[in-house]
CSV table of N, CA, C and O in Angstrom, one decimal:
chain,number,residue,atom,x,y,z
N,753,UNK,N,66.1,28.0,20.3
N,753,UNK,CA,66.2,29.2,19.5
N,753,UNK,C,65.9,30.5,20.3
N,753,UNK,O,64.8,30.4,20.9
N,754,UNK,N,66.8,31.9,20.4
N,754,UNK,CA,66.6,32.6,21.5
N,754,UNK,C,66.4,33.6,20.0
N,754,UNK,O,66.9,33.5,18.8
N,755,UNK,N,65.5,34.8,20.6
N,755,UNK,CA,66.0,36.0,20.2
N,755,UNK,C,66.6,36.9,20.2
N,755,UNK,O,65.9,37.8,19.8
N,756,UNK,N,67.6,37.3,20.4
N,756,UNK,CA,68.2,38.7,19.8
N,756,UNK,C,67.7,40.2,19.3
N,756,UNK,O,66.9,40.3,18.5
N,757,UNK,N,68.4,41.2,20.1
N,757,UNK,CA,67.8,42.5,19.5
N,757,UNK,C,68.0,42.5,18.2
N,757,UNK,O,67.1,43.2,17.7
N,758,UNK,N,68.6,42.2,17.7
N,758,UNK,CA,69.0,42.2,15.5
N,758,UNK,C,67.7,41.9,15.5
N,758,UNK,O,66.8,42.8,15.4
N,759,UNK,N,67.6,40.7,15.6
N,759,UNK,CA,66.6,39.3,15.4
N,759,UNK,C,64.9,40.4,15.3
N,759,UNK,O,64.1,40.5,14.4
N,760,UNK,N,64.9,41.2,16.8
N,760,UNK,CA,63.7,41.9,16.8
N,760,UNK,C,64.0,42.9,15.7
N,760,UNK,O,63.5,42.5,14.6
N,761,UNK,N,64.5,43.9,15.8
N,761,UNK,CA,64.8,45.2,14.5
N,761,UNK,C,64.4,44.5,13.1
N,761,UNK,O,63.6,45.0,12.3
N,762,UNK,N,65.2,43.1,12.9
N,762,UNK,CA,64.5,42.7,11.4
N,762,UNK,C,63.1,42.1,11.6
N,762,UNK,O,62.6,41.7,10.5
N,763,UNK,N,62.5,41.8,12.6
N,763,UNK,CA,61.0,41.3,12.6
N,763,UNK,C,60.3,42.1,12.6
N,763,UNK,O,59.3,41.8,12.0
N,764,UNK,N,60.4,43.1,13.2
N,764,UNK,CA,59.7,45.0,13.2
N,764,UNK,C,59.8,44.9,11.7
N,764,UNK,O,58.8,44.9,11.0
N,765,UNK,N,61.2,44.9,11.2
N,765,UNK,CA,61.3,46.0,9.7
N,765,UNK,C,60.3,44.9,8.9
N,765,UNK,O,59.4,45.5,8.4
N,766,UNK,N,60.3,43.9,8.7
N,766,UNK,CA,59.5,42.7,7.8
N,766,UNK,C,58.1,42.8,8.3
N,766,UNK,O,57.2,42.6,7.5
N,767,UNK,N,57.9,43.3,9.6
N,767,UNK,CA,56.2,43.3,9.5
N,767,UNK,C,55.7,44.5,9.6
N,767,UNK,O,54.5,44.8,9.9
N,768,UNK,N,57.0,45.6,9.2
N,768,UNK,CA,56.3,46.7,9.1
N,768,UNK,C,55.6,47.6,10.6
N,768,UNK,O,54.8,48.4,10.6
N,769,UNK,N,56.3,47.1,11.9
N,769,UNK,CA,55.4,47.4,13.1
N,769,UNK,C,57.0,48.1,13.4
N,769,UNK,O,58.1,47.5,13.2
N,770,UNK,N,56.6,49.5,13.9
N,770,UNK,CA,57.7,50.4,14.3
N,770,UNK,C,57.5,50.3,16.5
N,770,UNK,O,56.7,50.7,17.3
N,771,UNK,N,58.5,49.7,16.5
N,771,UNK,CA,59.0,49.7,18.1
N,771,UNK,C,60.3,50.8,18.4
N,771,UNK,O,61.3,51.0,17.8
N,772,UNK,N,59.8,51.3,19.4
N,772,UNK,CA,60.4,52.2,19.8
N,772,UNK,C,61.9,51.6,20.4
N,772,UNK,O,61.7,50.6,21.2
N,773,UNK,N,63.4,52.0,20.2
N,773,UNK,CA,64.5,51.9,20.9
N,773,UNK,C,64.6,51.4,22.3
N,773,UNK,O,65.4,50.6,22.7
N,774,UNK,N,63.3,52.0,23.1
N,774,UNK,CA,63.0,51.8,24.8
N,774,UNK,C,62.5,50.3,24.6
N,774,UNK,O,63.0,49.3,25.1
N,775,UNK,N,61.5,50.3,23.7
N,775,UNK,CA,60.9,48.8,23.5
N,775,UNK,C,61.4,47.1,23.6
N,775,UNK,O,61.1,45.9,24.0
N,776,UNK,N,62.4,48.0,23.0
N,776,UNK,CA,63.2,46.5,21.6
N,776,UNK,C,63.6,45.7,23.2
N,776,UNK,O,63.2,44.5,23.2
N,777,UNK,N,64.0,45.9,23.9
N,777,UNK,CA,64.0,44.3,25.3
N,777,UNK,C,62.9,43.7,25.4
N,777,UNK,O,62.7,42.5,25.0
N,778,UNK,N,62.0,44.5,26.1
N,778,UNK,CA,61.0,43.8,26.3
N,778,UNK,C,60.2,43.1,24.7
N,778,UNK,O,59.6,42.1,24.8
N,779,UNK,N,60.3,43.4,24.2
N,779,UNK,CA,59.9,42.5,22.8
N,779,UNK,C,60.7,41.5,22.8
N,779,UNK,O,60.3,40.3,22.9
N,780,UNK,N,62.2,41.8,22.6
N,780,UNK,CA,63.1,40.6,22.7
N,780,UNK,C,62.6,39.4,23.9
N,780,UNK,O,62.7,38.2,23.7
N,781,UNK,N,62.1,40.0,25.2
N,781,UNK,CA,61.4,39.3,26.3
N,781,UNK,C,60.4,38.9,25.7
N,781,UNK,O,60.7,37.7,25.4
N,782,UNK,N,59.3,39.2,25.3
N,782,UNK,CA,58.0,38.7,25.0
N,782,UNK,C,58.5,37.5,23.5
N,782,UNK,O,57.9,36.4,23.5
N,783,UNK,N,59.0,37.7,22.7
N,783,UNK,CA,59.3,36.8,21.7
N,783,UNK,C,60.1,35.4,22.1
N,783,UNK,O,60.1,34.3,21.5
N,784,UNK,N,60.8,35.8,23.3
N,784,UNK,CA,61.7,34.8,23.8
N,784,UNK,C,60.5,33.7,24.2
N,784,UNK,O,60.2,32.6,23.7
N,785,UNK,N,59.6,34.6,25.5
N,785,UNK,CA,58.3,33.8,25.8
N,785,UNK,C,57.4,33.0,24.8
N,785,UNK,O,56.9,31.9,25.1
N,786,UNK,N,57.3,33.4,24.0
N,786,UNK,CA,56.2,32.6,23.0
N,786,UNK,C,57.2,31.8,22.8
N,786,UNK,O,56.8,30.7,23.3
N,787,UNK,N,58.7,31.7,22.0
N,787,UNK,CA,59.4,30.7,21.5
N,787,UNK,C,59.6,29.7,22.7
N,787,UNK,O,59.8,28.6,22.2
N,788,UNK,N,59.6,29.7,24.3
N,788,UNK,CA,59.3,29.1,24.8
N,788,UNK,C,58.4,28.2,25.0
N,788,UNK,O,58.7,27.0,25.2
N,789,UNK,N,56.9,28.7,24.8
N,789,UNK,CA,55.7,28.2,24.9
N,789,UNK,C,55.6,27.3,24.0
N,789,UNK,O,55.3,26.1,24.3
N,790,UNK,N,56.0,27.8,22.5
N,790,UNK,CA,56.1,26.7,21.1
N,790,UNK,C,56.5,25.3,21.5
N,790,UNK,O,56.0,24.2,21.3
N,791,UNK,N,57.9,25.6,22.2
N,791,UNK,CA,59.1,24.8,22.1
N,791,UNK,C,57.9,23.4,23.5
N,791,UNK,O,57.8,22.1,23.4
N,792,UNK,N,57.3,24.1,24.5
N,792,UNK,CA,56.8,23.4,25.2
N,792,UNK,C,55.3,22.3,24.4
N,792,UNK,O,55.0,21.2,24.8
N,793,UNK,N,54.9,22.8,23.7
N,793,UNK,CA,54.0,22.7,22.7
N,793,UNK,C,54.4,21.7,21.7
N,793,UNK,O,53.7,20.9,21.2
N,794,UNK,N,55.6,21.8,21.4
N,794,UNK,CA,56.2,20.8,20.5
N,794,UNK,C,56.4,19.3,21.4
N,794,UNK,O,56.3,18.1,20.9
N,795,UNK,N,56.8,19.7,22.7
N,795,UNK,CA,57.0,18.0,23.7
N,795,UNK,C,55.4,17.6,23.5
N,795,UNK,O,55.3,16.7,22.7
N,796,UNK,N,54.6,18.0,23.9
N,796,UNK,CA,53.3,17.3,24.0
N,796,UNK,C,53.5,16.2,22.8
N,796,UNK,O,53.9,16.3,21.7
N,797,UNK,N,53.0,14.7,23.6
N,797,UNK,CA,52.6,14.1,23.0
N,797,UNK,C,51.7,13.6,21.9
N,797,UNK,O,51.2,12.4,22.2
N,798,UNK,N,51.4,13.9,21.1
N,798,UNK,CA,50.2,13.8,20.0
N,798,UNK,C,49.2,12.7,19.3
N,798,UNK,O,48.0,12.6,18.8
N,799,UNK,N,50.5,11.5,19.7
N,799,UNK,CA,50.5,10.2,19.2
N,799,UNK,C,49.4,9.4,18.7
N,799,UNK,O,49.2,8.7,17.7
N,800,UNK,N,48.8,9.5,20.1
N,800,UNK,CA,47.8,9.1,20.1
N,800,UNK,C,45.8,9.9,20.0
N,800,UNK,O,44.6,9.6,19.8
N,801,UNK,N,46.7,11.1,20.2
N,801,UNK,CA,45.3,12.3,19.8
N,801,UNK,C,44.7,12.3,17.9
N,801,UNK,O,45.4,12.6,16.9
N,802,UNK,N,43.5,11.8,17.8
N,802,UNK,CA,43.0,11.7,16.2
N,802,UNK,C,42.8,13.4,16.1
N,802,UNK,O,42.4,14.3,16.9
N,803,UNK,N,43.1,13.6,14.5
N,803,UNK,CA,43.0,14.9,14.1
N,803,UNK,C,42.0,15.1,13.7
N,803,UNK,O,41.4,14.2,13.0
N,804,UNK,N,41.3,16.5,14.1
N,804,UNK,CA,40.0,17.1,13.9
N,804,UNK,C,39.8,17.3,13.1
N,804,UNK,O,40.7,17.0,12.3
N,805,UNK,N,38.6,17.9,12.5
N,805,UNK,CA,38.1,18.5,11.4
N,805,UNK,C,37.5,19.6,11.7
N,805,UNK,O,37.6,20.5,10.9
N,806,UNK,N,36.5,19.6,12.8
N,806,UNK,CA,36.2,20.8,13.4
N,806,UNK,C,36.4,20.4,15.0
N,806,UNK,O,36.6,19.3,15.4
N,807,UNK,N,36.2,21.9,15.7
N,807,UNK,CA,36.0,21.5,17.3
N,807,UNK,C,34.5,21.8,17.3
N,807,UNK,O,34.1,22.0,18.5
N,808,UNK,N,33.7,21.9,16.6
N,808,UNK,CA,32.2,21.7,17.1
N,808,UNK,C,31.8,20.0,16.5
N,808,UNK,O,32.0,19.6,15.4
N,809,UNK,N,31.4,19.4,17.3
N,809,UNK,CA,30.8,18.0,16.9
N,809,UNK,C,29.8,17.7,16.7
N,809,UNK,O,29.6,16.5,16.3
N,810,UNK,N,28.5,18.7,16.7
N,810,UNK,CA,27.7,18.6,16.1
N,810,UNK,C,27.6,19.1,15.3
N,810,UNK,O,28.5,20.0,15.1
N,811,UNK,N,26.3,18.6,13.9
N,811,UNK,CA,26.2,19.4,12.9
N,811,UNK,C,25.1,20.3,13.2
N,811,UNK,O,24.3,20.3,14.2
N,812,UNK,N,25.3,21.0,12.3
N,812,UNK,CA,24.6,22.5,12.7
N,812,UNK,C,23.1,22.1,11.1
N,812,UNK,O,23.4,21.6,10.0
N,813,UNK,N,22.0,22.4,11.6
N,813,UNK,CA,21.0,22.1,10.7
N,813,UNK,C,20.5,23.4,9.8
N,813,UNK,O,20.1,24.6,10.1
N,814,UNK,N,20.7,22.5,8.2
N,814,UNK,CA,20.3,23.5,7.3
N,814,UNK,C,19.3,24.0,7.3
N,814,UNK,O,18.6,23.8,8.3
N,815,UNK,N,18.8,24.7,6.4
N,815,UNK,CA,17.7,25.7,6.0
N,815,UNK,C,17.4,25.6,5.1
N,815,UNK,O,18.2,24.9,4.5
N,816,UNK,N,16.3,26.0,4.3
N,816,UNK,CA,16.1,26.5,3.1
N,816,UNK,C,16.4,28.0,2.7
N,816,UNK,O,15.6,28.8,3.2
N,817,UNK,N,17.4,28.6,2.0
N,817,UNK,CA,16.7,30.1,1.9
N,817,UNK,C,15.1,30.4,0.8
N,817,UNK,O,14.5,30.1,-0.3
N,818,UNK,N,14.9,31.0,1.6
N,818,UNK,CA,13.4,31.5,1.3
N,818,UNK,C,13.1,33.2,1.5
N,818,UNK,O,13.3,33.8,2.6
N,819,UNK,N,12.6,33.7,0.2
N,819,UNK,CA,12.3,35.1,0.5
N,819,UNK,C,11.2,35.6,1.6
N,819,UNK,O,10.0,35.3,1.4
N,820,UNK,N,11.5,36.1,2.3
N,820,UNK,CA,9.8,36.5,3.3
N,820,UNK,C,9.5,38.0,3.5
N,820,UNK,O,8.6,38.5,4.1
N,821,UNK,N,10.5,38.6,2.8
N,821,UNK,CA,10.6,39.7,2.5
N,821,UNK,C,11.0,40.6,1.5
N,821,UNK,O,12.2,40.8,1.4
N,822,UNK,N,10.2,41.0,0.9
N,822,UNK,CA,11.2,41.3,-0.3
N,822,UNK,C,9.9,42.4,-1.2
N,822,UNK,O,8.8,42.6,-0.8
N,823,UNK,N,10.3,42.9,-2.0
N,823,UNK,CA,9.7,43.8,-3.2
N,823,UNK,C,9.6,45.1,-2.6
N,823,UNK,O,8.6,45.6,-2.9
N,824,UNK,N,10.3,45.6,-2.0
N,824,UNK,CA,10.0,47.3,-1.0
N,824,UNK,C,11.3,48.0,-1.6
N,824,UNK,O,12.2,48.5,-0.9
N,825,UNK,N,11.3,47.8,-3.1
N,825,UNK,CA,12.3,48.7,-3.3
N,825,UNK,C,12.6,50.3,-2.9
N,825,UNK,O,13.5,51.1,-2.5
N,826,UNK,N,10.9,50.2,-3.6
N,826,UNK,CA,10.5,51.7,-3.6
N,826,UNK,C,10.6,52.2,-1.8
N,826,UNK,O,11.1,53.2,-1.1
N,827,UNK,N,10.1,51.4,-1.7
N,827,UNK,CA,10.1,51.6,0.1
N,827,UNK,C,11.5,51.9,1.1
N,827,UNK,O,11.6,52.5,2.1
N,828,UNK,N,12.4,51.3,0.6
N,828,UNK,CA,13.7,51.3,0.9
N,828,UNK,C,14.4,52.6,0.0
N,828,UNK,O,15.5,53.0,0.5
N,829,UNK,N,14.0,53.2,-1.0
N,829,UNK,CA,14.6,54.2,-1.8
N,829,UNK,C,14.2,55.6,-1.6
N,829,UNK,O,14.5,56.6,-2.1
N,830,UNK,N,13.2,55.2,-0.5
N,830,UNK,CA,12.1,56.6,-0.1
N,830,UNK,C,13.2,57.1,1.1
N,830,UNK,O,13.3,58.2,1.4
N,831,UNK,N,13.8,56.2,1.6
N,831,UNK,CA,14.7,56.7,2.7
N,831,UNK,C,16.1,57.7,1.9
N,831,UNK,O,16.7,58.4,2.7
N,832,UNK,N,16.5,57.8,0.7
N,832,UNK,CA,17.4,57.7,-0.1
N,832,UNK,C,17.8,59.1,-0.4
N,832,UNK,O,17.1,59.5,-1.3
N,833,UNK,N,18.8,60.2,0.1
N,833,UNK,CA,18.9,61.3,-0.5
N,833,UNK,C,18.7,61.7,-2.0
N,833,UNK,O,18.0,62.5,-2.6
N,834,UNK,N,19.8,60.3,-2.7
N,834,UNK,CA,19.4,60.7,-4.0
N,834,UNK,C,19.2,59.2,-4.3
N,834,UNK,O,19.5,58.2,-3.6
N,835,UNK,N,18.5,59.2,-5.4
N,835,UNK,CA,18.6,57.8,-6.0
N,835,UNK,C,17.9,58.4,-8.0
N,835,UNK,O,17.3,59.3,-8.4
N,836,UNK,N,18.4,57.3,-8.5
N,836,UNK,CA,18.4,57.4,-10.2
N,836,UNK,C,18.3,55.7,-10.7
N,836,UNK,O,19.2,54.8,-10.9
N,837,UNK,N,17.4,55.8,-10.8
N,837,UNK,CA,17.3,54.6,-12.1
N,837,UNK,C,16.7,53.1,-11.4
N,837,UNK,O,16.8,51.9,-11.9
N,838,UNK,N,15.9,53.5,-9.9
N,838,UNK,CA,15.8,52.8,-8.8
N,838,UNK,C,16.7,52.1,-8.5
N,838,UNK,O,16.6,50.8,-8.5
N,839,UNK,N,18.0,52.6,-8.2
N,839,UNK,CA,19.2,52.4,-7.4
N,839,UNK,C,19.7,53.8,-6.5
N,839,UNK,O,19.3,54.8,-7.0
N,840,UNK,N,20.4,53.8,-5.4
N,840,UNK,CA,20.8,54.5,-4.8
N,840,UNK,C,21.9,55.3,-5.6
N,840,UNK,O,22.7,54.7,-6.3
N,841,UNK,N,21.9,56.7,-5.4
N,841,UNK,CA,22.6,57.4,-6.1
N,841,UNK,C,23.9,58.1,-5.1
N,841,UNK,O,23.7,58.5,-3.9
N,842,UNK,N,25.0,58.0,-5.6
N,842,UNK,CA,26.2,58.9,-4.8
N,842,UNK,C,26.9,59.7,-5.1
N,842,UNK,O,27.2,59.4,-6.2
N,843,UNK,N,27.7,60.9,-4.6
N,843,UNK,CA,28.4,61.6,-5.5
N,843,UNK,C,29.9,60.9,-5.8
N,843,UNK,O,30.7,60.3,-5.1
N,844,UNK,N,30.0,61.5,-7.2
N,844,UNK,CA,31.1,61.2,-7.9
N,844,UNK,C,32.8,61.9,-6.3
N,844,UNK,O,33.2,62.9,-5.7
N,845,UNK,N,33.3,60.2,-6.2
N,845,UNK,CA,34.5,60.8,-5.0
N,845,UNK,C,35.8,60.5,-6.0
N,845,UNK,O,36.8,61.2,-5.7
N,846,UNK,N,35.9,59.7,-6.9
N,846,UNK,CA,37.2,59.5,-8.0
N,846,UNK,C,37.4,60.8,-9.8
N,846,UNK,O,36.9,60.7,-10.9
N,847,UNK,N,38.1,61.3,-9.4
N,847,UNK,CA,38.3,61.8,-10.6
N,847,UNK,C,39.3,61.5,-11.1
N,847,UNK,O,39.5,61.9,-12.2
């Protein structure tokens, strides 16, 4: 499957990415390439390769969450230009 300048103009207009007239070859080049690569990607053998689930093989060790800090509301609101009702306060930006 080759690309075509059409081919590029409607994959710009569908993803919304504006390429300039000078462009549109070399995109048509670079799209050709990847459909290349795919197509090389598709020979590989698989057959025998088992499917993953992750590529890390270890498990990663949980935690507990635990608070070790906490109750500094006031402490955290002292930084606060405005604040109302011990929450941070903001000005109205929707009318």
């Amino acid at each position: 499957m080759a690309v075509d300048t059409q081919t590029v103009r409607r994959i710009a207009f569908l993803s919304r990415l504006k390429i300039e007239d000078d462009k549109i070859a070399a995109a048509e080049e670079e799209f050709n390439k990847i459909l290349q690569w795919v197509d090389q990607l598709a020979e590989v053998d698989t057959d025998q390769a088992e499917p993953l689930v992750s590529v890390n093989e270890g498990r990663l060790e949980l935690r507990h969450d635990e608070v070790t800090d906490g109750n500094i509301a006031d402490e955290i609101l002292a930084n606060a230009p405005m604040k109302e009702y011990g929450y941070f306060a903001v000005p109205k930006v929707v009318e």
